[in-house]
PDB file of C-alpha atoms in Angstrom:
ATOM      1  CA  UNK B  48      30.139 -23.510  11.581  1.00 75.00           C
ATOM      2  CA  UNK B  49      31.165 -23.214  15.073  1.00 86.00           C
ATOM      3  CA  UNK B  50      27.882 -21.608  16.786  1.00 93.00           C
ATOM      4  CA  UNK B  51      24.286 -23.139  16.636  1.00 95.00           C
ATOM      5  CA  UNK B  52      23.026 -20.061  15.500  1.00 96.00           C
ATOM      6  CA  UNK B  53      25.074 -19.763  12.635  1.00 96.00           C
ATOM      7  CA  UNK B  54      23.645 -23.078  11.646  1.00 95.00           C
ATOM      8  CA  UNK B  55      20.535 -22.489  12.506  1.00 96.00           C
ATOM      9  CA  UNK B  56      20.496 -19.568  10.116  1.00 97.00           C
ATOM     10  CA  UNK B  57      22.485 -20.961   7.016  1.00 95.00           C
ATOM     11  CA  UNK B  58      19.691 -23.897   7.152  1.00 94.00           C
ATOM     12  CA  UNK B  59      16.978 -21.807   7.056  1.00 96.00           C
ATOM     13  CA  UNK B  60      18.270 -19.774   4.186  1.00 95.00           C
ATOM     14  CA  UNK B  61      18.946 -22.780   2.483  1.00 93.00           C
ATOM     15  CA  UNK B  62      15.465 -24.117   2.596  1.00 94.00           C
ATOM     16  CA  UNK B  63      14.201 -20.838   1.319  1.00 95.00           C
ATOM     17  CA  UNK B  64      16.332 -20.980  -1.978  1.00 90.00           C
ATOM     18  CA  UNK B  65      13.935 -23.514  -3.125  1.00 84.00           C
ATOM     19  CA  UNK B  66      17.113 -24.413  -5.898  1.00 84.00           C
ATOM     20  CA  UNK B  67      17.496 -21.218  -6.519  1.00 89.00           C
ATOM     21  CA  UNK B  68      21.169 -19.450  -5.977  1.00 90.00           C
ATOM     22  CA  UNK B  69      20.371 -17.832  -3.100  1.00 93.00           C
ATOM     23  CA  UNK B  70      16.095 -16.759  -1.967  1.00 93.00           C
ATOM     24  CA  UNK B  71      14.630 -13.264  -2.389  1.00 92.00           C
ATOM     25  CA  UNK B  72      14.621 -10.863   0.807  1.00 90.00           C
ATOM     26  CA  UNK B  73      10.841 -11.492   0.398  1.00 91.00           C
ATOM     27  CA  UNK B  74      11.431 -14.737   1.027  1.00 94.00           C
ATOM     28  CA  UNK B  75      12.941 -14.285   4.976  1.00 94.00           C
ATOM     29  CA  UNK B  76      10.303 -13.772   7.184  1.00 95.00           C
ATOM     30  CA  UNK B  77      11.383 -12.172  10.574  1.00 94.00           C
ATOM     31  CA  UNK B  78       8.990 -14.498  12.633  1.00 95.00           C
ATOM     32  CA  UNK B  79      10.249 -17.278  11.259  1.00 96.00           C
ATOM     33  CA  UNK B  80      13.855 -16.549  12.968  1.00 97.00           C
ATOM     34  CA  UNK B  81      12.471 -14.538  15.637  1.00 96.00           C
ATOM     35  CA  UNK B  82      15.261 -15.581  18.626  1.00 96.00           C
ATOM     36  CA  UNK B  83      18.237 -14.888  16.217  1.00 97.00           C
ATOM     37  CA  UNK B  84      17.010 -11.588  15.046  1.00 97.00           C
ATOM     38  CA  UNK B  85      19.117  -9.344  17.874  1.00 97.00           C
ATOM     39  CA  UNK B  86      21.705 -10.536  15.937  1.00 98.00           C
ATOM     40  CA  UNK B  87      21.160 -10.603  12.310  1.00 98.00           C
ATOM     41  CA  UNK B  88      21.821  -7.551  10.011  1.00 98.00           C
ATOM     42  CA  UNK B  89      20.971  -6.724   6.209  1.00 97.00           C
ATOM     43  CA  UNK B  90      23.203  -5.069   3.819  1.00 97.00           C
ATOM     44  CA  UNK B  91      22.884  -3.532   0.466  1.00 96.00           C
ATOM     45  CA  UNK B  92      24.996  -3.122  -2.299  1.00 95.00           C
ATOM     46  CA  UNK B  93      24.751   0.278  -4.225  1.00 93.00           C
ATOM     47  CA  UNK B  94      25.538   0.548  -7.926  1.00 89.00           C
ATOM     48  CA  UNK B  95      29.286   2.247  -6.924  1.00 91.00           C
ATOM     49  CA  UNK B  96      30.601  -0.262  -4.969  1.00 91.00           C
ATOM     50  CA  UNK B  97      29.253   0.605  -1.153  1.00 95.00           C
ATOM     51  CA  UNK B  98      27.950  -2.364   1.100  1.00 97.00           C
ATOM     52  CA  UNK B  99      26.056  -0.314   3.285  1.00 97.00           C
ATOM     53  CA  UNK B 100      23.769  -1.381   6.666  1.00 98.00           C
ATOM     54  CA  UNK B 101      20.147  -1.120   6.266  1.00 96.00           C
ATOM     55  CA  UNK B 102      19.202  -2.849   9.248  1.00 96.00           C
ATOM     56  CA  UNK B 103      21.250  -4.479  11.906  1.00 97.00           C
ATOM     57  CA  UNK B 104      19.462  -5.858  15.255  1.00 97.00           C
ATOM     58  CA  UNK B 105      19.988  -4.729  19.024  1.00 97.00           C
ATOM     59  CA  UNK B 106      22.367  -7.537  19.834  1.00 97.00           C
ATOM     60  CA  UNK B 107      25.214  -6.382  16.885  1.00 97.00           C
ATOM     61  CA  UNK B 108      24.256  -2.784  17.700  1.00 98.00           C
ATOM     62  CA  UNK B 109      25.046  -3.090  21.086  1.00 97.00           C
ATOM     63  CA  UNK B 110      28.182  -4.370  20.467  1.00 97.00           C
ATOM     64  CA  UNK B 111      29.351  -1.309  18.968  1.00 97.00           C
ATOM     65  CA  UNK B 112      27.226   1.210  21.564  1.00 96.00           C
ATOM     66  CA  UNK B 113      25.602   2.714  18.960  1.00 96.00           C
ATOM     67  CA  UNK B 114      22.959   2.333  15.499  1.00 97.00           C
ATOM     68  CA  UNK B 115      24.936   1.038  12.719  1.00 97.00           C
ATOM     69  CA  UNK B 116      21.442   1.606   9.825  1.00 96.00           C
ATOM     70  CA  UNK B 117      23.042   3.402   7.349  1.00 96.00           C
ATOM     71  CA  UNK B 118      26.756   2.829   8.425  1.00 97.00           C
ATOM     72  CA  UNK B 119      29.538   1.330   6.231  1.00 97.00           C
ATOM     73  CA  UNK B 120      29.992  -2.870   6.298  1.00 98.00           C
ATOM     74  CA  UNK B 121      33.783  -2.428   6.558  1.00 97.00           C
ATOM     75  CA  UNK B 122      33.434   0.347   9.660  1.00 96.00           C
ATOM     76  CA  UNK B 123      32.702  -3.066  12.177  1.00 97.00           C
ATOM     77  CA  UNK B 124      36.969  -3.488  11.826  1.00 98.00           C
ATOM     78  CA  UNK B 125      39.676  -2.422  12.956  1.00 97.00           C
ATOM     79  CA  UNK B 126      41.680  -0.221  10.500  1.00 95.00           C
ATOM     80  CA  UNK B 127      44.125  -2.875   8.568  1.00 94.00           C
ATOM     81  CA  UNK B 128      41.258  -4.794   7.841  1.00 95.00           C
ATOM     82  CA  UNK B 129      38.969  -3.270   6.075  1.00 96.00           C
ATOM     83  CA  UNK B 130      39.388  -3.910   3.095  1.00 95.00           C
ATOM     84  CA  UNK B 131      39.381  -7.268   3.648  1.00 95.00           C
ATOM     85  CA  UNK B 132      36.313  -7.365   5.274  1.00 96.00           C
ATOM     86  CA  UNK B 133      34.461  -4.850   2.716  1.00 96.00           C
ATOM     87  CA  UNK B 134      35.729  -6.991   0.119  1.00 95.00           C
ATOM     88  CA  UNK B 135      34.753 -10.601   1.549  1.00 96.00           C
ATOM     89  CA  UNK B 136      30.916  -8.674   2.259  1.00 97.00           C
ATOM     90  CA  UNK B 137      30.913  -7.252  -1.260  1.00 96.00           C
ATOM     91  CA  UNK B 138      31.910 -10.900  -2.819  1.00 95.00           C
ATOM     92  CA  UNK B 139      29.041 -12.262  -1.154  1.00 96.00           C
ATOM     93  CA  UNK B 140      26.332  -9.593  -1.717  1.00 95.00           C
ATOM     94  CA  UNK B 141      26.989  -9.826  -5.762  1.00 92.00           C
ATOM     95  CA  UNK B 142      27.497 -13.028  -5.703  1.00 85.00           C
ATOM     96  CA  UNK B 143      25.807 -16.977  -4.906  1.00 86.00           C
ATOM     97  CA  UNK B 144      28.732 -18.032  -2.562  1.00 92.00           C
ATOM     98  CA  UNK B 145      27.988 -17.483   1.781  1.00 96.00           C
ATOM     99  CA  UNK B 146      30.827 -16.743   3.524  1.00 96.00           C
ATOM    100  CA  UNK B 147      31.733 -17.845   7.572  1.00 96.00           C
ATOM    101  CA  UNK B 148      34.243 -15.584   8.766  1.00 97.00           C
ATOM    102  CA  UNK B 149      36.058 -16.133  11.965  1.00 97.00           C
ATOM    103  CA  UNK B 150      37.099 -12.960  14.309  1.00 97.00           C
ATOM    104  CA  UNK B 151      38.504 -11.508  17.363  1.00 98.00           C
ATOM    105  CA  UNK B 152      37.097  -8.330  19.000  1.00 98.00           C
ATOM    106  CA  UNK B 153      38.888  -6.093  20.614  1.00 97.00           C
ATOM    107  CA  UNK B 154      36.733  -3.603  23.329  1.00 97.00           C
ATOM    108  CA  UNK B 155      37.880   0.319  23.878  1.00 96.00           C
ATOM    109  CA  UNK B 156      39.446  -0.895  27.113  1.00 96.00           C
ATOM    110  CA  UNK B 157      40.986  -3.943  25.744  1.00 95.00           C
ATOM    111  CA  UNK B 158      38.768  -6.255  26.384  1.00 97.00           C
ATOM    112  CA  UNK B 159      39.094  -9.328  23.861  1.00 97.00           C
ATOM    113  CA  UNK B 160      35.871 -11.621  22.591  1.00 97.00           C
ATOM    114  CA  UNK B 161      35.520 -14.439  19.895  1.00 97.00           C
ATOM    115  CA  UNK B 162      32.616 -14.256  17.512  1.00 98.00           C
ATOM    116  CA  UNK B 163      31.930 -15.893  14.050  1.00 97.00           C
ATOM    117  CA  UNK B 164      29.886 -14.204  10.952  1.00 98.00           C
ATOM    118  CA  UNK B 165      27.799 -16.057   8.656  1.00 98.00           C
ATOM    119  CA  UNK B 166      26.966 -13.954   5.213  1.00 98.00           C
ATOM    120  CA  UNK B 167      24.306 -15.011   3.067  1.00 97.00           C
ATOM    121  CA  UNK B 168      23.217 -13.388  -0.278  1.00 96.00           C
ATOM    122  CA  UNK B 169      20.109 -12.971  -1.037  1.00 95.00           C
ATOM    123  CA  UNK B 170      18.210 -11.173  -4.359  1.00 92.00           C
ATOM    124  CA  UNK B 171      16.917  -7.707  -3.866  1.00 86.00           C
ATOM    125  CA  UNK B 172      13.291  -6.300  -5.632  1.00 85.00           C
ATOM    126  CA  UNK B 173      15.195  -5.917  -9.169  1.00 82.00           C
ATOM    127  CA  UNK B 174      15.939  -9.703  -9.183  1.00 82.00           C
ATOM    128  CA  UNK B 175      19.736  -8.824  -8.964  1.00 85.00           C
ATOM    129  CA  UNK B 176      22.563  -9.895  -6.476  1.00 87.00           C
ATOM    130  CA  UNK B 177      22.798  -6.449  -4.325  1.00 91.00           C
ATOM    131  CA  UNK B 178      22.056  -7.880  -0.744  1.00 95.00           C
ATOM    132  CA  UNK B 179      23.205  -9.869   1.786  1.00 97.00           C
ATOM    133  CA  UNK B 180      21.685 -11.047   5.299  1.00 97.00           C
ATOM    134  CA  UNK B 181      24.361 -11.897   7.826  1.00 98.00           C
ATOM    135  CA  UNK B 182      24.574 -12.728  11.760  1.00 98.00           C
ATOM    136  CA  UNK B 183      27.069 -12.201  13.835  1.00 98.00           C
ATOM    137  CA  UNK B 184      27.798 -15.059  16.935  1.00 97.00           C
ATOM    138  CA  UNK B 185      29.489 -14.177  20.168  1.00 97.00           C
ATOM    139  CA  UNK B 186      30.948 -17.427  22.130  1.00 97.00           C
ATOM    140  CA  UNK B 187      31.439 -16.954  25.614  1.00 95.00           C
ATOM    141  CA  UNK B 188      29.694 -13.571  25.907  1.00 96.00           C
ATOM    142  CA  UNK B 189      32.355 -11.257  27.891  1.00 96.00           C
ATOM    143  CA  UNK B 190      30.114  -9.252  31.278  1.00 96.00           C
ATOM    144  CA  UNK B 191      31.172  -6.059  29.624  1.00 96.00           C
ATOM    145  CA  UNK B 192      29.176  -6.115  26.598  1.00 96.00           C
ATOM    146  CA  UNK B 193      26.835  -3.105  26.604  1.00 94.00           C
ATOM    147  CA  UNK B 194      29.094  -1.084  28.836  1.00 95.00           C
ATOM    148  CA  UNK B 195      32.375  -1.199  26.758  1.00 97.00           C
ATOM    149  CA  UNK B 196      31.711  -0.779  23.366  1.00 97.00           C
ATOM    150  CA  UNK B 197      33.829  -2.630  20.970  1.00 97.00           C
ATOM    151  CA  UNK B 198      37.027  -0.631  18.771  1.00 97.00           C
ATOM    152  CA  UNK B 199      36.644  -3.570  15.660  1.00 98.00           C
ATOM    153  CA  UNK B 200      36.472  -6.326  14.603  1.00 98.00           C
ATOM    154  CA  UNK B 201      39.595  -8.224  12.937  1.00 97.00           C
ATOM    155  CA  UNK B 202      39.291 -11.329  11.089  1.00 97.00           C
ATOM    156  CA  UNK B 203      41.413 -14.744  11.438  1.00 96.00           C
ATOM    157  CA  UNK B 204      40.268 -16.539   9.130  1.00 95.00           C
ATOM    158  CA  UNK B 205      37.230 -16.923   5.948  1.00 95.00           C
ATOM    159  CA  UNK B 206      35.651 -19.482   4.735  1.00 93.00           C
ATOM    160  CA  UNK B 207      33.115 -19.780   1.957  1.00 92.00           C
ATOM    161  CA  UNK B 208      30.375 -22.625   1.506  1.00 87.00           C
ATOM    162  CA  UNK B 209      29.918 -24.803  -0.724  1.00 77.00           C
ATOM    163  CA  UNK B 210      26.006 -24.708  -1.265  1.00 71.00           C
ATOM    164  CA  UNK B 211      26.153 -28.349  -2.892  1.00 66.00           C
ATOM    165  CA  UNK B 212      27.375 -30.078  -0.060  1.00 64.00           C
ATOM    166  CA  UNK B 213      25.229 -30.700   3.361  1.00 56.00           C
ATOM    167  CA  UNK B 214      25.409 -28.399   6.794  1.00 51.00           C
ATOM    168  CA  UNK B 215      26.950 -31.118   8.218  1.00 45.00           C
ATOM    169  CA  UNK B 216      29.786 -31.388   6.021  1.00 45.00           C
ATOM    170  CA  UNK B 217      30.420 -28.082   5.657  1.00 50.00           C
ATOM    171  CA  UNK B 218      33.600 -27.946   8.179  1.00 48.00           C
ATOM    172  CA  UNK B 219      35.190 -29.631   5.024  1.00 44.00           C
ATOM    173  CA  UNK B 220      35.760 -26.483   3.230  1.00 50.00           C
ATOM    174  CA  UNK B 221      39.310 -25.557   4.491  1.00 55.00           C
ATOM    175  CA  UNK B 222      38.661 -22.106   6.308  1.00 59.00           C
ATOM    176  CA  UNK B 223      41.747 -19.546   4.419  1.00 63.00           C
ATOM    177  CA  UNK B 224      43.846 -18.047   7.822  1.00 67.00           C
ATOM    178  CA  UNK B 225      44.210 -14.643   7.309  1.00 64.00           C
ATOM    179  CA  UNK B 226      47.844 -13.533   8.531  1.00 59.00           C
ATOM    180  CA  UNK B 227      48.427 -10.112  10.318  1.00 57.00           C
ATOM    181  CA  UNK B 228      49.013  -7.753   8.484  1.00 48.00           C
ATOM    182  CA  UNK B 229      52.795  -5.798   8.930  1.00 37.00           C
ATOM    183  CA  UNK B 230      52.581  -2.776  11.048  1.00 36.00           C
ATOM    184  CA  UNK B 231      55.270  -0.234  11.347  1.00 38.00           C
ATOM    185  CA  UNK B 232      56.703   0.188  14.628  1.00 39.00           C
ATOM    186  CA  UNK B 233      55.094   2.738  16.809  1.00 36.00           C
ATOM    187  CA  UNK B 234      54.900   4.479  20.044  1.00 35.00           C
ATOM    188  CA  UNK B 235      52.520   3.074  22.417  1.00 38.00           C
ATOM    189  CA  UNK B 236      49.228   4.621  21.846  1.00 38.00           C
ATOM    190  CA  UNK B 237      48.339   7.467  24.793  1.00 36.00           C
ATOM    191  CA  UNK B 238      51.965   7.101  26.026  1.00 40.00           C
ATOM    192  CA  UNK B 239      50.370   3.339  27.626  1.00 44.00           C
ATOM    193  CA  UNK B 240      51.917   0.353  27.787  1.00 47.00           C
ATOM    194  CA  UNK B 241      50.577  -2.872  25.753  1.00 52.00           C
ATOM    195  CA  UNK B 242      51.209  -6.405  25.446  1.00 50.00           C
ATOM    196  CA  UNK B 243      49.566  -8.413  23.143  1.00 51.00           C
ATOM    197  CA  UNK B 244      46.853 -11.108  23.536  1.00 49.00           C
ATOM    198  CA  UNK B 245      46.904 -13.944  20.308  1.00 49.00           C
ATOM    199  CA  UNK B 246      47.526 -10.973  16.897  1.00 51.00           C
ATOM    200  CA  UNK B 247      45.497  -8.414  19.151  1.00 55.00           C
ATOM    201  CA  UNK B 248      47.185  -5.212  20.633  1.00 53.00           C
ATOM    202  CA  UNK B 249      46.048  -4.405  24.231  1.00 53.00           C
ATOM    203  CA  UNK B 250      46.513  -1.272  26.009  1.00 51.00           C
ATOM    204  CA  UNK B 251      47.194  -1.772  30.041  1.00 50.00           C
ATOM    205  CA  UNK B 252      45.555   0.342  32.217  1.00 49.00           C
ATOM    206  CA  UNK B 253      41.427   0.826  31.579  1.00 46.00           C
ATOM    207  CA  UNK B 254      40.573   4.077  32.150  1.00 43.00           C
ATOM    208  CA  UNK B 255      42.553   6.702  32.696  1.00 43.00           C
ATOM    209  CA  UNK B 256      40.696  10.303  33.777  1.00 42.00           C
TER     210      UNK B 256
END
């Protein structure tokens, strides 16, 4: 865990389990975490498969210029990762384990951020693994957030927690680097050049009328 925040929030979660797996959404009151709620989000898990946004605060929102209630977990990335994303969310939701991922964000005019994601399951009303309560951590907060919204997310790397060991020592859990995936070779998209900035392709130019 990189950003206070993230801390903040696994601790709190973790004091709610009261030795259980992983506490109820009952259990997480909003006032209790009242400055990191702009950035926290709830999903739920539906019986086919679907991790879907039920609420997601101002600060994530704004990221994306636009509500993302009711939007698909996996639709915060970029295209080639997906999957990996929906799949890491959906492992978590069903499941005791948190997750930390790691990520880059790339902007609709190429701008480039950092950000971490904590996901934590918790139980829903039936008792069952179907939910998850996540936040999302910016470092370095770019000028243009809120004006240029970002294209996705793409992750560099996962790590999941081990719930036995302290906060602390959590950094001891090797975090898995994901590699890029292969792309085929393309045309420059919009006839624009790009160069690339760390696994991230960048478009030159801004805005073009």
């Amino acid at each position: 865990m990189k950003h206070k925040n993230t801390l903040e929030l696994y601790e709190y979660w973790a004091s709610k389990r009261a030795g259980r797996p992983a506490p109820s959404r009952t259990d997480i009151e909003p006032g209790d975490i009242r400055r990191l709620l702009p950035d926290v989000f709830i999903c739920e898990l539906s019986k086919d498969g679907k991790l879907t946004f039920r609420l997601a605060g101002t600060g994530l929102c704004n990221l994306y210029g636009r509500e993302l209630k009711g939007t698909g977990f996996g639709e915060l990335w970029l295209e080639d990762g997906i999957r990996n994303a929906t799949r890491t969310g959906v492992a978590v939701a069903s499941g005791p384990t948190p997750a930390i991922l790691s990520l880059d964000g790339l902007s609709t005019r190429a701008g480039v951020l950092q950000a971490e994601m904590l996901l934590l399951p918790v139980f829903g009303p039936t008792g069952e693994h179907d939910r998850l309560i996540g936040l999302t951590s910016v470092f370095d907060p770019p000028y243009w957030i809120g004006h240029d919204p970002l294209a996705g997310f793409s992750t560099t790397g996962v790590r999941f927690l081990d719930q036995s060991r302290e906060p602390l020592f959590l950094g001891n859990r090797p975090e898995i680097a994901l590699p890029r995936a292969e792309r085929e070779k393309s045309a420059p998209l919009f006839g624009r050049s790009e160069r690339k900035v760390g696994h991230l392709r960048v478009l030159e130019g801004g805005r073009q009328d």
